[in-house]
Short mmCIF file of C-alpha atoms in Angstrom, two decimals:
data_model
loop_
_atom_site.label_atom_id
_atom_site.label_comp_id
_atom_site.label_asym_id
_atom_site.label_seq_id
_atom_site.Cartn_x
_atom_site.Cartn_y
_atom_site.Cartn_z
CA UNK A 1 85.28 63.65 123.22
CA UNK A 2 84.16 61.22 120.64
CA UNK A 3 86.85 59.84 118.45
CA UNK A 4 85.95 58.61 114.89
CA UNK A 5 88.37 57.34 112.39
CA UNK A 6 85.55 56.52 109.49
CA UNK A 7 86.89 60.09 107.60
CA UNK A 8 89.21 60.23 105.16
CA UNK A 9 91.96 62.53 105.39
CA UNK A 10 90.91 65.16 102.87
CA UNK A 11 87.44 65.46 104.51
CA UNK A 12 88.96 65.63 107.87
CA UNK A 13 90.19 68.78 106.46
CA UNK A 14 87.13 70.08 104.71
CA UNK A 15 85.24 69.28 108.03
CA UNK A 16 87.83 71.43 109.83
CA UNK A 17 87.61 74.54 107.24
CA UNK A 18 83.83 74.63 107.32
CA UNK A 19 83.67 74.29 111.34
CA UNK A 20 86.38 77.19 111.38
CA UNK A 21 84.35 79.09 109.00
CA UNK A 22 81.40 78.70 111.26
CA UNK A 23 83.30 79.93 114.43
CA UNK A 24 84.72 82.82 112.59
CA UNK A 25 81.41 83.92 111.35
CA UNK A 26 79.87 83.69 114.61
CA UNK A 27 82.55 84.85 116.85
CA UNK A 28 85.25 86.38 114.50
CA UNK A 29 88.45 85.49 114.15
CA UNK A 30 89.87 85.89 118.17
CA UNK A 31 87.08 82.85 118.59
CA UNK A 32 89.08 80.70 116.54
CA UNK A 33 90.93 77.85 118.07
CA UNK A 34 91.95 74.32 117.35
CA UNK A 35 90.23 73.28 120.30
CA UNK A 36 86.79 74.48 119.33
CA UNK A 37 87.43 73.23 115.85
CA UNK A 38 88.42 69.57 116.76
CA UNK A 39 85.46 69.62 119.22
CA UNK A 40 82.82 70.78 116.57
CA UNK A 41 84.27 68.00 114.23
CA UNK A 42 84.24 65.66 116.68
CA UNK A 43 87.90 64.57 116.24
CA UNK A 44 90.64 65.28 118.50
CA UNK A 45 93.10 68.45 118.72
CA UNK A 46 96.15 65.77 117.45
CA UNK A 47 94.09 64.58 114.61
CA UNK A 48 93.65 68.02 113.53
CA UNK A 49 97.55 68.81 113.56
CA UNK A 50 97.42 65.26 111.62
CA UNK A 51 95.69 67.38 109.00
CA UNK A 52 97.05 71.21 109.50
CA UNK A 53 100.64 71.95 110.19
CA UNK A 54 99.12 74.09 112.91
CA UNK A 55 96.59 76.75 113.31
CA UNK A 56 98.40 79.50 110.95
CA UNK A 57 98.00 76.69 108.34
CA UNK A 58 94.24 76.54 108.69
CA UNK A 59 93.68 79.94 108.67
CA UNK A 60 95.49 79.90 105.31
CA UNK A 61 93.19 77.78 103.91
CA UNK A 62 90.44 79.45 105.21
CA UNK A 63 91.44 82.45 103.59
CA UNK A 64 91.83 80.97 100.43
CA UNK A 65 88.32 79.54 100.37
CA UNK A 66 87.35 83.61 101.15
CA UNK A 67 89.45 84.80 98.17
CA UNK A 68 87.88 82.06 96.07
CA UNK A 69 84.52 83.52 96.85
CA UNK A 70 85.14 86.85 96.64
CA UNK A 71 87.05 86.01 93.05
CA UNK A 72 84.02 84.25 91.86
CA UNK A 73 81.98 87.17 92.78
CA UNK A 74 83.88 89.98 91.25
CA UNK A 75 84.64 88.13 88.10
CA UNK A 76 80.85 88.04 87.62
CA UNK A 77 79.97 91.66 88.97
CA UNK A 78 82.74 92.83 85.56
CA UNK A 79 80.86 90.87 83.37
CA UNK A 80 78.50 93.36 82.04
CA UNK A 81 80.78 96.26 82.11
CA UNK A 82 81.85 98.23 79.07
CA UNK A 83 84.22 101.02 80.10
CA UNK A 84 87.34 100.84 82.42
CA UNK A 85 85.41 103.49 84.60
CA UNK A 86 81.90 101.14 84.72
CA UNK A 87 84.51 97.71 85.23
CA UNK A 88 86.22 99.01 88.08
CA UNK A 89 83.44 100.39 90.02
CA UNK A 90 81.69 97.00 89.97
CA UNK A 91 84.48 95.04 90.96
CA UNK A 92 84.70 97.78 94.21
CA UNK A 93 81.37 97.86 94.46
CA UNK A 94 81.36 94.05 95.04
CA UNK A 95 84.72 94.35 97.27
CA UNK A 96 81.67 96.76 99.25
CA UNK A 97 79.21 94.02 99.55
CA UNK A 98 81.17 91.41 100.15
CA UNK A 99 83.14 92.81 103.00
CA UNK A 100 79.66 93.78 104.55
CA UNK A 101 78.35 90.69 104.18
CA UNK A 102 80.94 88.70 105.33
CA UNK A 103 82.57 90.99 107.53
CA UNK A 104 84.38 88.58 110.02
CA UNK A 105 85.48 86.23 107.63
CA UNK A 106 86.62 89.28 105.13
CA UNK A 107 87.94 90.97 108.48
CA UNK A 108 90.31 87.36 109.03
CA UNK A 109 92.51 88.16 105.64
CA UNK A 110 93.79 91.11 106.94
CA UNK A 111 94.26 90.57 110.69
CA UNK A 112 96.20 87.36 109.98
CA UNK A 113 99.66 88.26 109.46
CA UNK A 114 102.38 85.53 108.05
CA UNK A 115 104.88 84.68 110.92
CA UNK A 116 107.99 86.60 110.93
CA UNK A 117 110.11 84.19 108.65
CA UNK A 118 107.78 82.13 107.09
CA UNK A 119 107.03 83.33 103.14
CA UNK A 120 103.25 83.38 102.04
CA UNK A 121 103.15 80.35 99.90
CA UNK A 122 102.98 80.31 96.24
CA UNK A 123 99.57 78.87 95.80
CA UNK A 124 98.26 81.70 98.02
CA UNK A 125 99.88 84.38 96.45
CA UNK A 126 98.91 82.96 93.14
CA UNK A 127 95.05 83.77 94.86
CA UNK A 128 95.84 86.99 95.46
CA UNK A 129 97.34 88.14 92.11
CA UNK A 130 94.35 87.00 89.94
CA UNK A 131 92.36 89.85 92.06
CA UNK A 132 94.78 92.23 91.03
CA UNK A 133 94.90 90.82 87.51
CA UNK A 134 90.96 91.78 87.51
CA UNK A 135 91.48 95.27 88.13
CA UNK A 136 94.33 95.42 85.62
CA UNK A 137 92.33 93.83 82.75
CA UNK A 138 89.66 96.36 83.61
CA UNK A 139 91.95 99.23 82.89
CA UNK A 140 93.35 97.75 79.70
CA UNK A 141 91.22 99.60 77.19
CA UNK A 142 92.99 102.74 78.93
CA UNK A 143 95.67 102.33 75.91
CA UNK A 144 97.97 105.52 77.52
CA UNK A 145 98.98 103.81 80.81
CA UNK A 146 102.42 101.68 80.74
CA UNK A 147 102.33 98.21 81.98
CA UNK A 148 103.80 99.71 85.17
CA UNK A 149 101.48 102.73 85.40
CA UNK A 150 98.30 100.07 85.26
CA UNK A 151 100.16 97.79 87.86
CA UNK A 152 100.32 100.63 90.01
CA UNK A 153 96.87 101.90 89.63
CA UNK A 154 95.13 98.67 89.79
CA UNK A 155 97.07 99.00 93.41
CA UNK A 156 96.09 102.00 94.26
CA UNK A 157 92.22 101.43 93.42
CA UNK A 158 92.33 98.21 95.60
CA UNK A 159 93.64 100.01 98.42
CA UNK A 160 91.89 102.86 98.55
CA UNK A 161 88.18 100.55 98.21
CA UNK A 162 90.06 98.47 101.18
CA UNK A 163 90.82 101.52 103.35
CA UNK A 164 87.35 102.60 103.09
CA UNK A 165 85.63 99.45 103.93
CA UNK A 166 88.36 98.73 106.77
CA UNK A 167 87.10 102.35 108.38
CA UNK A 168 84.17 101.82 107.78
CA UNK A 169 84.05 98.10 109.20
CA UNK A 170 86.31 99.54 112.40
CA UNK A 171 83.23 102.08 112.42
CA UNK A 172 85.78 103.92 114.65
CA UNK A 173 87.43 107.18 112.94
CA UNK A 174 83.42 107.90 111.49
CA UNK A 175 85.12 108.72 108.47
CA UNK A 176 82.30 108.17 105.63
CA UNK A 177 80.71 111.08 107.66
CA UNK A 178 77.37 111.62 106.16
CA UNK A 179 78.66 109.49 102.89
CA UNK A 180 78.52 105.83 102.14
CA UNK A 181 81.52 103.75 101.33
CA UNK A 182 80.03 103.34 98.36
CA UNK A 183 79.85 106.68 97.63
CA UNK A 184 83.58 107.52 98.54
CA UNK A 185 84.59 104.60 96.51
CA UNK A 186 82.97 105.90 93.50
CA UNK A 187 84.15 109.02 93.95
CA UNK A 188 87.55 107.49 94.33
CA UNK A 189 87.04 105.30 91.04
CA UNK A 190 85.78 107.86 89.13
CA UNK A 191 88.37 111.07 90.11
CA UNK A 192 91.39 109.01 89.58
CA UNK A 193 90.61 107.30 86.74
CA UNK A 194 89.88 111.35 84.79
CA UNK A 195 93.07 112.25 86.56
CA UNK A 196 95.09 109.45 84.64
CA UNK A 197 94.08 109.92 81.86
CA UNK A 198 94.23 113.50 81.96
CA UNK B 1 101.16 92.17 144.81
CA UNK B 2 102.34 95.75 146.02
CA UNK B 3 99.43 97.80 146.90
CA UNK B 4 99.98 101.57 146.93
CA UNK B 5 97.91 104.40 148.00
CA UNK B 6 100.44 107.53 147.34
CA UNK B 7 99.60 108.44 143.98
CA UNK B 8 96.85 110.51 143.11
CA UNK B 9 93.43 109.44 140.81
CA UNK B 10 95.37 111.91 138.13
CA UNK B 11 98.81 110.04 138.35
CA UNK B 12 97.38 106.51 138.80
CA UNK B 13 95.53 107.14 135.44
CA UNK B 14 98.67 108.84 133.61
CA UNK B 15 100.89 105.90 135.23
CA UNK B 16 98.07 102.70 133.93
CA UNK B 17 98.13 104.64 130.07
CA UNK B 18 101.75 104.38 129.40
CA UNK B 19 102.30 100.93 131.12
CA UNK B 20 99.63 100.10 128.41
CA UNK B 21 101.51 102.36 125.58
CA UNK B 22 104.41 100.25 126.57
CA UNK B 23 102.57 96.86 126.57
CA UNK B 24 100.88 97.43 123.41
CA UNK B 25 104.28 98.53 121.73
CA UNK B 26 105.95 95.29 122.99
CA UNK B 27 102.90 92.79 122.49
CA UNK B 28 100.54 94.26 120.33
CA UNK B 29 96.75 94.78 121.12
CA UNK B 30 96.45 91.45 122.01
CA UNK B 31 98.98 91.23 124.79
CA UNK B 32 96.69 94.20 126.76
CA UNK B 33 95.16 92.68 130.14
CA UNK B 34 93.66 94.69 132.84
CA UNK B 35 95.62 92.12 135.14
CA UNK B 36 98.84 93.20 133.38
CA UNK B 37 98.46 97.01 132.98
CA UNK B 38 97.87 96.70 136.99
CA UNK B 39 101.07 94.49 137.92
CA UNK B 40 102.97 97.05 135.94
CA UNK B 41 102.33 99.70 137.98
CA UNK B 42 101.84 98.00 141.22
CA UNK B 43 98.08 98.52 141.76
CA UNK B 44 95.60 95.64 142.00
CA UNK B 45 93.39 95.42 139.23
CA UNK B 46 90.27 96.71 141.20
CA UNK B 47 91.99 100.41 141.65
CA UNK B 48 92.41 100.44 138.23
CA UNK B 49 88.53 99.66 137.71
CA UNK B 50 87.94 102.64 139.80
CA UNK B 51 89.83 104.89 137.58
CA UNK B 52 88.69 103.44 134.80
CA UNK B 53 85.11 102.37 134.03
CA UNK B 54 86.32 99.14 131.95
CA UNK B 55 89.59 98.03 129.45
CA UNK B 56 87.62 99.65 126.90
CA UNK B 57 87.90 102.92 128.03
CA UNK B 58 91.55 102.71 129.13
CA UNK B 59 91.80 101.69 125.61
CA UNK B 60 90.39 104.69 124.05
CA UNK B 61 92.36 106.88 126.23
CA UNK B 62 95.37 105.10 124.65
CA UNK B 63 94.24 105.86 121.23
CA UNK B 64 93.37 109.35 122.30
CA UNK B 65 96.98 109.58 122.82
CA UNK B 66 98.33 108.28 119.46
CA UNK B 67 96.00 110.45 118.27
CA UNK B 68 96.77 113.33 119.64
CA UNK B 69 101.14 112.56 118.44
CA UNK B 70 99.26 112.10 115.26
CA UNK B 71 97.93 115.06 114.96
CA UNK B 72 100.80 117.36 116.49
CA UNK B 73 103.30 115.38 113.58
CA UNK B 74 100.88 116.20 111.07
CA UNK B 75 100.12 119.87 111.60
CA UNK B 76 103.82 120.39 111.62
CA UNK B 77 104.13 118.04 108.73
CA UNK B 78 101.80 120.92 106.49
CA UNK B 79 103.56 123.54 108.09
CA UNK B 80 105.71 123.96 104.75
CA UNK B 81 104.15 123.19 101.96
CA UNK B 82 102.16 125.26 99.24
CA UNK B 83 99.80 123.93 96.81
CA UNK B 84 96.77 121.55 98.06
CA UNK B 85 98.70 118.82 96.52
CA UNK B 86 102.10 119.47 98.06
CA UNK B 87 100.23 119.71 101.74
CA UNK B 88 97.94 116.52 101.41
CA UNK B 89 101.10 114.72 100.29
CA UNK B 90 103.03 115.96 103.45
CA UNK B 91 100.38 114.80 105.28
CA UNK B 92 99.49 111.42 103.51
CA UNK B 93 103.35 110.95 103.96
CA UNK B 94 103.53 111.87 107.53
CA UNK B 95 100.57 109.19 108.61
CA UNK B 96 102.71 106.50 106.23
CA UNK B 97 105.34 107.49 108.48
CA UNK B 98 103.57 107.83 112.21
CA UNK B 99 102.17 103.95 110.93
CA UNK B 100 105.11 102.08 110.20
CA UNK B 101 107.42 103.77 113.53
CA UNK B 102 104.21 103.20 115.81
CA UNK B 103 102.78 100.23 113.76
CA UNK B 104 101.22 98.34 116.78
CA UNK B 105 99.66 101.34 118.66
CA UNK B 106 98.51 102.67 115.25
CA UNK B 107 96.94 99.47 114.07
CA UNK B 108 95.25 99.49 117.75
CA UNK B 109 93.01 102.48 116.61
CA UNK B 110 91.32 100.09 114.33
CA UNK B 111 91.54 96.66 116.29
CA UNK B 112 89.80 98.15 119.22
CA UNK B 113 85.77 98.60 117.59
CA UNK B 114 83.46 100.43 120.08
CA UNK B 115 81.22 97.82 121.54
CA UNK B 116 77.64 97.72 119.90
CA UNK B 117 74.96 100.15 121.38
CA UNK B 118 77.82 102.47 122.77
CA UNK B 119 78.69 105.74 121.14
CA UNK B 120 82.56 107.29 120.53
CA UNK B 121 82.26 109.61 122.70
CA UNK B 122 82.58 113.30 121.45
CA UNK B 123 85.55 114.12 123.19
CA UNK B 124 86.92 111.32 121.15
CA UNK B 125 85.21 112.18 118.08
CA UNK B 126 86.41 115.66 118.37
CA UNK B 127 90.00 114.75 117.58
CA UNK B 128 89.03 112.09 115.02
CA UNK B 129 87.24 115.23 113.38
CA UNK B 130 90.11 117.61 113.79
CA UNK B 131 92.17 115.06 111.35
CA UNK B 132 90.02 115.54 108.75
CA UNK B 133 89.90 119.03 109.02
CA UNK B 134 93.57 118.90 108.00
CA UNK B 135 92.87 117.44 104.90
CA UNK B 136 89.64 120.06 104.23
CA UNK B 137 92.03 123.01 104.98
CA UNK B 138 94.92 121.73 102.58
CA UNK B 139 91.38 121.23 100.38
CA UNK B 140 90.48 124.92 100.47
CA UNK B 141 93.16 126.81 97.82
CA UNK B 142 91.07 124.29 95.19
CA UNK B 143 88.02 127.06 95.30
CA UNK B 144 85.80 125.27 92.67
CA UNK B 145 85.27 122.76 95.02
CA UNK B 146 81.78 123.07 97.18
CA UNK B 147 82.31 122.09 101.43
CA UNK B 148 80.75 118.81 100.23
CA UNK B 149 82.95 117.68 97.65
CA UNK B 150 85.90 118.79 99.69
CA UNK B 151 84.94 117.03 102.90
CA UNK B 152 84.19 113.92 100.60
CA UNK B 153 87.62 114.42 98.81
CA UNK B 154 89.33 114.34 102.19
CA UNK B 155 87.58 111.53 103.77
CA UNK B 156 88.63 109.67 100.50
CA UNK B 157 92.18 110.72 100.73
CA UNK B 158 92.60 109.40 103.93
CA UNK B 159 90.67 106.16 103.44
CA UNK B 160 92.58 105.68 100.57
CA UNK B 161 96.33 106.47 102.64
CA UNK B 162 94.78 104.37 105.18
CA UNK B 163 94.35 101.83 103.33
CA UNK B 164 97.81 101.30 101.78
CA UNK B 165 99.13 101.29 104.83
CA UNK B 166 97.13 98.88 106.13
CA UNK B 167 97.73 96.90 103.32
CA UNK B 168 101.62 97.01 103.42
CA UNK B 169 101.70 96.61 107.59
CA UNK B 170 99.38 93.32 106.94
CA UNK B 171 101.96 92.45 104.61
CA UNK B 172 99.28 89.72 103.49
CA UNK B 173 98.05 90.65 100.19
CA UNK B 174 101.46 91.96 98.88
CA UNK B 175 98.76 94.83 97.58
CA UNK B 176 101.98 97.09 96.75
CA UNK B 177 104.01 94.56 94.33
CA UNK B 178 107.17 96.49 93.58
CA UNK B 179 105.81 99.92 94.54
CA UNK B 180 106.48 101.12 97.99
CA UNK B 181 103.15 102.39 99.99
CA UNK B 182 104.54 105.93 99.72
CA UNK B 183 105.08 105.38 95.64
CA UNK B 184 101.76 104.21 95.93
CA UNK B 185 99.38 106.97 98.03
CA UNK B 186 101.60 109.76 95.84
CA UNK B 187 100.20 108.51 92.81
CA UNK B 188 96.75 108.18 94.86
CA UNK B 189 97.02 111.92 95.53
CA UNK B 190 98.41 113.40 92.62
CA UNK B 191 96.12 111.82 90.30
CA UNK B 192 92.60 111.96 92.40
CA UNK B 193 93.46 116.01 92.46
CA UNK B 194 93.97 115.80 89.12
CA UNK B 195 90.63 114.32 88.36
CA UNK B 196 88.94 116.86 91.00
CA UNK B 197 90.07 119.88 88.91
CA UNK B 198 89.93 118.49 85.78
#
């Protein structure tokens, strides 16, 4: 294995997130291992845990760079939305496509579970909020719901858009039946939002 | 290895699921070997191929079986309740419940994705369609609703539970904040129904 020393540290690690990125997209996330990433940078396995406390670490950041995109992405998809009804269905709508389009990487947020003991850090859950905080600012114009009440919902819309897309990913229960996800998200978006403010 | 020969096809087959049930429950998904189902139960791992075709379909004869506990928890779960949205909560609450006691052989049903170009087969579809049929029934007091809308309402309903509780067992996205999942597929419930009559 070729050993080169002529990168600096932080694009040692930007070299390792893209070459994960690759594997995961080609192979999904079980194809994912420090090995194949040192090997595709052309550094070795040690240099790598120079880099990354350890795999878990990586993954992190890979993640990140997923939320990232998918933040970018919905911030522009509730851009030209007027109601809180049109604002959330394009942010789930774009939850839709991006999960389809990047399914494995999408698929890697979820199946990588924290560590028993070890806290999500701070700068990751900062990541995580802002999505939240989209849906939230969405449903702001709905001037009935307590701070609490649009917490909660912005929750609830999240997972429901989630739960369909996981089924539908797992393509295993057949649960959109003759629907699309799209479809039962909309209809999710749409019946919960009348029976809120009903 | 032990070989034995004084079980039948039946018992070998009933003996390989729950040393699988049991390996899944200790190690998760990804802990499930052909090599290891076979050492538990003293076979080799070629008189397991002969009862079954591949780890696949071991697999889904393991998630046949959490199915089918499913399924008998939540048809007693609606046993007692009255309105629609009293019986779809008892039985939003009951998978909530069957997914955090059984949380490794539950998320199994979605880790294991048929392999491309092979169908479910529709013995196994049969009691994924069966679930859903819980939900329609609870559905069918709400008589303005056409079959569409109510199959529709039901496969949203149970993306929807679905996906809290995948949500919360990922434990990754922190999706329910200060809510508990149940807190959170209640209001899911309460106020899609709401919308749906409104």
């Amino acid at each position: 294995m070729a050993r080169r020393s002529d990168h600096s540290r932080e694009e040692i690690k930007e070299m390792a997130l893209a070459a994960a990125e690759h594997i995961v997209a080609m192979e999904g996330c079980q194809g994912l291992s420090a090995r194949k990433i040192a090997k595709a940078i052309g550094y070795t396995v040690g240099t790598l845990y120079l880099v990354f406390k350890n795999l878990e670490e990586l993954i992190l950041h890979v993640n990140a760079r997923t939320l990232d995109t998918l933040y970018a992405e919905m911030v522009d998809a509730a851009n030209d939305c007027e109601t809180p009804e049109q604002c959330v269905m394009a942010l789930g709508n774009c939850y839709i496509h991006h999960a389809n389009s990047y399914s494995r990487r999408w698929g890697m947020i979820y199946e990588h579970i924290t560590p028993e003991g070890e806290e999500v850090p701070d700068w990751y859950q900062a990541k995580v909020s802002r999505m939240f905080a989209l849906v939230e600012r969405a449903l702001e114009p709905m001037t009935t719901l307590s701070d609490e009440e649009r917490k909660r919902a912005a929750r609830v819309l999240w997972s429901g858009v989630h739960g369909i897309c996981n089924l539908q990913h797992a393509n295993k229960l057949d649960v959109v039946g003759e629907s699309s996800g799209q479809e039962l998200a909309e209809a999710l978006i749409s019946n919960y939002l009348k029976g809120l403010s009903a």
